[in-house]
Amino acid sequence: HVDFPAKEYPITIEHLLTHSSGIPDFTRTAAYTPEAYANAITLPELIALFADEPLEFAPGIRWSYSNSGYILLTAIIENVSGQSWSDYAREHLFETAGMTSSSAAIAGGPLDNEAVGYAEGEQGWEPAYPISLSWPRAAGCIRSTVRDLWAWNRSVFAGKLVGTAMLTNAHRPFQLSDGSTTDYGYGWFLQNVQGSPTIEHNGGIDGFTSASLYLPQEELYVAVLVNRQTGDATDLAPILAAIALGKPYGGPALPLSAEVAQDYIGVYVNPEGVERYITADEKGLHAQRQGSIVLDLDHLGNDHFIYHGDVITITFERADGRVVGARFVSRGGEEQLTRSDRPIPVRKEIPLNGAELQRYVGTYEMAAGFTLTFRVEGDRFFAQATRQPEFELFGEGPHAFFLKVVDARIE
């Protein structure tokens, strides 16, 4: 159904739908730059960007989100139906669902009353890079409204768009070849809000983010559309759903004394051996998953905390008055943590000298299309990767630096 070179393993439509194909995501290639995606591209040209790339893994053994799979699905739809993706979506999806304010057009400019997308720049919020919708196609070129998305959701679950058997598979966790399951079906994430199962997906493109979330047991639907590049949509959708359920997340943050905070400090380990570090300072309690960033915790009382600005909670558990573990609850499920006797890894920071740092200033190409830019401000040192925010670096040793926002180092 699509002109694509044979790989060392067979790839099925199900692999494409479930992001288990192993095909690299074209949005992570050197060709995907603001200068490139501002201009139109044909479907064969787009497929050619990743067609000859080696598979990242054998199909079916891992889950890794890949927009490339949905580009191939675009080609399959067009070849089988004889229609363009835009026309097919209009006739078979939007019109069937009664979506009167939606479009999958990849050309023709902005729609009437279309919002302007924004990204955070040096001077605050500014119009985002323009992007030709010939790049995302069926991977994300739909423009819509909250009301139309509600109509879409009703039509899906009324069986107007997909048959019952297919819909059941679409909303079932996909099983990998080793027998384990993902939290993803055919184009939907499967999570929960306060214990109630959800069928959902979020999305993002330059200047815009979105979230669509449905709780089938309660027949509750939430859609959030935001015209700026932030986590607003993904963060707000479950919060709004929980409020509608009458089970809001969190509560008012309570004071936490420095003395009580000491009870929680330590290294906690999950069943897979991954560590989570709990630290405290004058600002309060913090959590950091091994290899990830440091996040603030808000105290809700009775050994119960919530990640600041999020719905993830961690509740510490005691035995004979001493904290011995914790229960980590995210929207993907629960994780039991055991407190260990391991010391919290600490990097010793050494002072930096601006004059000596000048030797490192410049832009370094780490891979095709991916660079690191270093600059000095006084005695402070900063780095910025392609299409990433800037972070400060701290001295660790001769020619060695580390980041505090994430567990990483540069040498």
XYZ file of C-alpha atoms in Angstrom:
411
model
C 0.000 0.000 0.000
C 2.984 2.349 0.179
C 6.313 2.735 -1.608
C 8.718 2.006 1.231
C 11.919 -0.071 1.167
C 11.800 -3.537 2.707
C 13.528 -3.788 6.072
C 15.156 -6.740 7.791
C 11.861 -7.375 9.625
C 8.256 -7.160 8.389
C 6.390 -4.021 9.493
C 2.607 -4.101 9.838
C -0.064 -1.410 9.950
C -0.552 -2.351 13.599
C 3.107 -1.541 14.278
C 2.585 1.906 12.742
C -0.576 2.555 14.750
C 1.006 1.504 18.045
C 4.392 3.235 17.620
C 6.178 -0.094 17.797
C 7.568 -0.190 14.239
C 11.130 0.873 15.053
C 11.039 3.438 12.232
C 12.876 6.619 13.342
C 10.751 9.708 13.940
C 11.436 12.195 11.147
C 10.978 15.102 13.583
C 14.252 14.018 15.206
C 16.227 14.072 11.962
C 18.613 16.790 10.798
C 16.213 17.682 7.985
C 13.497 18.813 10.393
C 14.439 22.449 10.991
C 12.395 25.663 11.176
C 13.922 26.739 7.886
C 12.817 23.494 6.223
C 9.337 22.985 7.676
C 8.286 26.527 6.852
C 8.145 25.343 3.231
C 5.825 22.814 1.590
C 6.964 19.251 1.051
C 5.383 16.449 -0.975
C 4.408 13.150 0.619
C 7.084 11.164 -1.304
C 9.713 13.739 -0.315
C 8.639 13.470 3.322
C 8.803 9.669 3.327
C 12.222 9.823 1.674
C 13.590 11.642 4.757
C 13.378 8.461 6.829
C 12.852 5.656 4.304
C 16.497 4.606 4.167
C 17.218 5.036 7.864
C 17.903 1.798 9.770
C 15.271 0.599 12.212
C 15.905 1.621 15.806
C 14.692 -1.798 16.995
C 12.895 -4.868 15.694
C 9.172 -4.149 15.215
C 7.034 -5.138 18.174
C 9.717 -5.311 20.856
C 9.553 -1.700 22.078
C 7.334 1.363 22.130
C 8.780 4.619 20.797
C 6.607 7.460 19.548
C 7.242 7.984 15.851
C 5.401 10.495 13.679
C 6.936 8.687 10.697
C 4.503 5.818 11.232
C 1.562 8.165 10.825
C 3.080 9.646 7.683
C 3.127 6.136 6.229
C -0.476 5.697 7.380
C -1.291 8.892 5.458
C 0.131 7.324 2.303
C -1.789 4.088 2.897
C -5.092 5.983 3.318
C -4.480 7.905 0.106
C -3.462 4.855 -1.929
C -6.332 2.657 -0.739
C -9.077 5.305 -0.887
C -7.918 7.124 -3.990
C -8.449 10.408 -2.135
C -6.038 12.903 -0.641
C -5.729 12.791 3.142
C -7.444 16.178 3.383
C -10.441 15.083 1.293
C -10.706 11.721 3.015
C -10.722 13.311 6.457
C -13.326 15.864 5.424
C -15.705 13.318 3.846
C -15.313 10.281 6.096
C -14.413 11.828 9.442
C -15.561 15.423 9.809
C -18.826 15.224 7.857
C -19.763 11.893 9.431
C -19.103 13.251 12.926
C -20.809 16.602 12.296
C -17.575 18.533 12.756
C -18.422 21.781 10.976
C -15.421 23.845 12.098
C -12.574 21.419 11.400
C -10.085 21.052 8.585
C -7.268 18.718 7.561
C -6.226 20.947 4.663
C -2.465 21.124 4.152
C -2.573 24.210 1.925
C -4.587 27.382 1.508
C -3.401 29.458 4.455
C -5.118 30.150 7.805
C -8.786 29.338 8.314
C -11.344 31.967 9.258
C -10.913 32.898 12.932
C -7.825 30.673 13.240
C -5.734 31.466 16.317
C -2.127 32.620 16.072
C 0.391 30.289 17.722
C 3.026 31.652 20.090
C 6.366 30.501 21.446
C 8.462 31.954 24.255
C 11.280 34.139 22.942
C 13.885 36.422 24.434
C 11.364 39.257 24.702
C 8.455 37.128 25.951
C 5.729 35.464 23.932
C 6.102 35.958 20.198
C 4.619 34.346 17.066
C 5.948 30.819 16.645
C 7.913 29.586 13.653
C 5.579 29.076 10.686
C 5.089 25.457 9.675
C 3.675 24.057 6.463
C 0.985 21.503 7.301
C 2.320 19.400 4.448
C 4.847 18.133 7.010
C 2.604 16.691 9.778
C -0.278 15.523 7.521
C -2.201 12.745 9.322
C 0.341 12.870 12.163
C -1.076 16.209 13.285
C -2.367 18.726 10.737
C -5.996 18.880 11.913
C -7.353 22.254 13.005
C -10.474 22.126 15.128
C -12.469 23.504 18.053
C -13.389 22.118 21.463
C -17.017 21.702 20.365
C -16.013 19.780 17.244
C -13.713 17.529 19.253
C -16.649 16.730 21.509
C -18.641 15.777 18.400
C -15.706 13.621 17.256
C -15.546 11.795 20.581
C -19.293 11.102 20.614
C -19.148 9.752 17.056
C -16.198 7.476 17.823
C -17.885 5.883 20.816
C -21.247 5.675 19.050
C -19.589 3.453 16.439
C -20.117 5.882 13.560
C -16.464 5.977 12.517
C -14.918 2.669 13.591
C -16.439 -0.786 14.054
C -16.832 -2.296 17.514
C -14.091 -4.911 17.117
C -11.561 -2.410 15.820
C -12.480 0.095 18.527
C -11.960 -2.544 21.215
C -8.454 -3.198 19.929
C -7.773 0.508 19.571
C -8.504 1.039 23.252
C -6.616 -2.001 24.531
C -2.974 -1.730 25.713
C -0.775 -3.039 22.912
C 1.156 -6.172 23.824
C 4.821 -6.244 22.880
C 6.580 -9.393 21.707
C 7.919 -10.140 25.217
C 4.388 -10.193 26.634
C 4.580 -6.815 28.359
C 2.036 -4.133 27.523
C 2.299 -0.445 26.740
C -0.078 2.286 27.872
C -1.006 2.872 24.228
C -3.501 1.354 21.804
C -4.192 2.368 18.206
C -3.610 6.107 18.460
C -4.802 6.556 22.045
C -3.027 6.646 25.388
C -4.677 4.617 28.150
C -4.225 6.166 31.587
C -6.397 7.255 34.501
C -7.724 10.259 36.388
C -8.047 9.627 40.116
C -8.358 5.907 39.423
C -10.918 6.216 36.618
C -9.640 4.820 33.273
C -9.107 7.340 30.485
C -8.751 7.155 26.704
C -6.782 10.172 25.562
C -4.087 11.847 23.531
C -2.240 15.132 23.565
C -0.429 16.930 20.801
C 1.931 19.762 20.042
C 3.221 21.692 17.073
C 5.011 25.030 16.783
C 2.786 27.518 18.610
C 0.052 25.120 19.711
C -0.670 22.324 22.198
C -3.766 20.206 22.735
C -5.254 17.500 24.919
C -8.302 15.278 24.451
C -9.356 13.074 27.368
C -12.363 10.765 27.809
C -13.509 8.803 30.852
C -15.794 6.102 29.410
C -17.212 4.895 32.731
C -18.388 8.383 33.662
C -18.993 9.511 30.039
C -16.944 12.626 30.763
C -14.991 14.363 28.018
C -12.407 17.149 28.299
C -10.638 18.944 25.451
C -8.103 21.731 25.914
C -6.621 23.752 23.037
C -3.846 26.271 23.712
C -2.193 28.622 21.216
C 1.252 28.693 22.813
C 4.042 26.167 23.261
C 3.663 25.118 26.888
C 2.476 22.130 28.870
C -0.793 23.917 29.639
C -3.093 21.595 27.691
C -1.582 18.356 28.997
C -1.548 19.692 32.561
C -5.048 21.182 32.525
C -7.007 18.298 30.986
C -6.672 15.814 33.898
C -7.047 18.612 36.459
C -10.345 19.710 34.879
C -11.520 16.105 34.575
C -10.800 15.476 38.257
C -12.755 18.585 39.233
C -15.705 17.454 37.107
C -15.511 14.050 38.797
C -15.715 15.707 42.191
C -12.276 14.318 43.025
C -9.925 17.284 42.568
C -6.207 16.698 42.766
C -4.146 18.130 45.583
C -5.286 20.897 47.887
C -3.758 23.872 49.650
C -0.016 23.529 50.254
C 0.780 23.271 53.951
C 3.893 24.500 55.755
C 6.685 21.966 56.172
C 9.228 22.536 58.926
C 12.892 21.936 58.232
C 12.902 19.366 61.039
C 10.094 17.283 59.532
C 11.602 17.603 56.044
C 14.659 15.739 57.313
C 12.481 12.644 57.822
C 12.072 12.202 54.067
C 15.568 12.901 52.717
C 17.153 9.876 51.100
C 17.423 7.550 48.137
C 14.322 5.555 47.201
C 14.453 2.625 44.771
C 11.706 1.106 42.630
C 11.438 -2.647 41.809
C 13.500 -2.121 38.630
C 16.348 -0.558 40.607
C 15.780 3.014 39.404
C 16.564 5.552 42.103
C 14.565 8.588 43.146
C 16.285 11.225 45.297
C 14.420 13.240 47.916
C 16.226 16.383 49.035
C 15.355 19.455 51.080
C 16.501 23.055 51.333
C 15.128 26.371 52.556
C 12.531 26.284 49.742
C 11.089 22.925 50.749
C 11.177 19.303 49.581
C 12.296 18.179 46.109
C 12.266 14.945 44.125
C 14.509 13.813 41.281
C 14.238 10.604 39.320
C 17.615 9.156 38.397
C 18.759 10.846 35.182
C 15.949 13.403 35.237
C 15.273 16.920 36.513
C 14.721 18.188 40.044
C 11.049 18.926 40.798
C 9.419 20.701 43.741
C 6.988 18.935 46.079
C 4.030 20.628 47.799
C 3.141 19.348 51.259
C -0.499 18.248 51.636
C -0.135 16.865 55.163
C 0.198 13.401 56.739
C 3.322 12.406 54.763
C 1.454 13.212 51.535
C 2.947 15.426 48.786
C 2.041 16.460 45.263
C 4.445 17.521 42.540
C 4.133 21.276 42.148
C 1.899 22.170 39.191
C 1.189 18.513 38.459
C -1.138 15.692 39.502
C 1.602 13.220 40.497
C 1.641 12.383 44.191
C 4.091 10.698 46.522
C 3.030 9.424 49.938
C 5.759 8.392 52.346
C 5.291 5.282 54.453
C 6.538 4.759 57.979
C 7.376 1.822 60.225
C 7.896 2.503 63.928
C 7.863 6.216 63.149
C 10.664 6.062 60.569
C 10.085 6.657 56.852
C 10.874 3.360 55.093
C 9.343 3.813 51.665
C 6.898 5.692 49.521
C 4.036 5.162 47.115
C 4.465 7.101 43.867
C 1.212 7.629 41.957
C 1.137 9.075 38.447
C -1.548 9.008 35.796
C 0.095 5.922 34.349
C -0.235 3.916 37.566
C 1.434 3.314 40.923
C 5.020 2.539 41.839
C 6.237 1.262 45.173
C 9.520 2.756 46.379
C 11.782 1.341 49.070
C 14.072 3.619 51.046
C 17.689 2.524 50.807
C 20.823 3.328 52.762
C 22.606 4.640 49.663
C 23.929 8.207 49.871
C 22.406 10.854 47.632
C 24.850 11.524 44.774
C 26.441 14.934 45.254
C 28.591 16.752 42.736
C 31.156 19.115 44.185
C 30.859 22.506 42.533
C 34.001 24.514 41.842
C 34.017 28.249 41.048
C 34.279 29.327 37.426
C 36.365 32.087 35.880
C 34.810 33.944 32.967
C 38.129 34.650 31.268
C 39.104 30.981 31.319
C 35.673 29.947 30.024
C 36.118 31.964 26.827
C 38.016 29.058 25.264
C 34.775 27.025 25.190
C 32.512 29.707 23.698
C 31.039 28.787 20.348
C 28.702 26.394 18.572
C 29.512 22.687 18.383
C 27.808 20.242 16.018
C 27.008 17.063 17.954
C 25.187 15.400 15.059
C 23.777 16.472 11.725
C 21.359 19.302 12.462
C 21.961 19.208 16.235
C 24.268 21.725 17.892
C 25.280 22.927 21.348
C 25.979 26.644 21.760
C 28.032 27.865 24.722
C 28.290 31.420 26.013
C 29.756 33.215 29.032
C 28.146 35.912 31.150
C 30.541 37.230 33.785
C 31.720 34.112 35.609
C 28.641 32.119 34.597
C 28.530 29.525 31.821
C 25.493 28.628 29.703
C 24.642 26.023 27.057
C 21.759 25.700 24.631
C 20.943 22.762 22.361
C 19.090 23.063 19.080
C 15.422 23.971 19.707
C 15.934 23.630 23.476
C 15.911 26.177 26.329
C 19.197 27.509 27.657
C 20.629 26.010 30.857
C 23.397 27.107 33.202
C 26.477 24.911 33.619
C 28.476 24.545 36.820
C 32.118 23.627 37.309
C 33.029 20.083 38.271
C 36.687 19.791 37.283
C 39.175 20.593 34.526
C 37.118 20.900 31.328
C 34.152 19.252 33.100
C 30.764 20.807 33.855
C 27.386 19.639 35.093
C 23.755 20.774 35.040
C 21.578 21.143 38.113
C 18.229 21.079 36.316
C 18.898 17.588 35.025
C 21.304 14.782 35.922
C 23.813 15.412 33.128
C 27.386 16.499 32.604
C 29.533 17.878 29.770
C 33.239 17.302 29.362
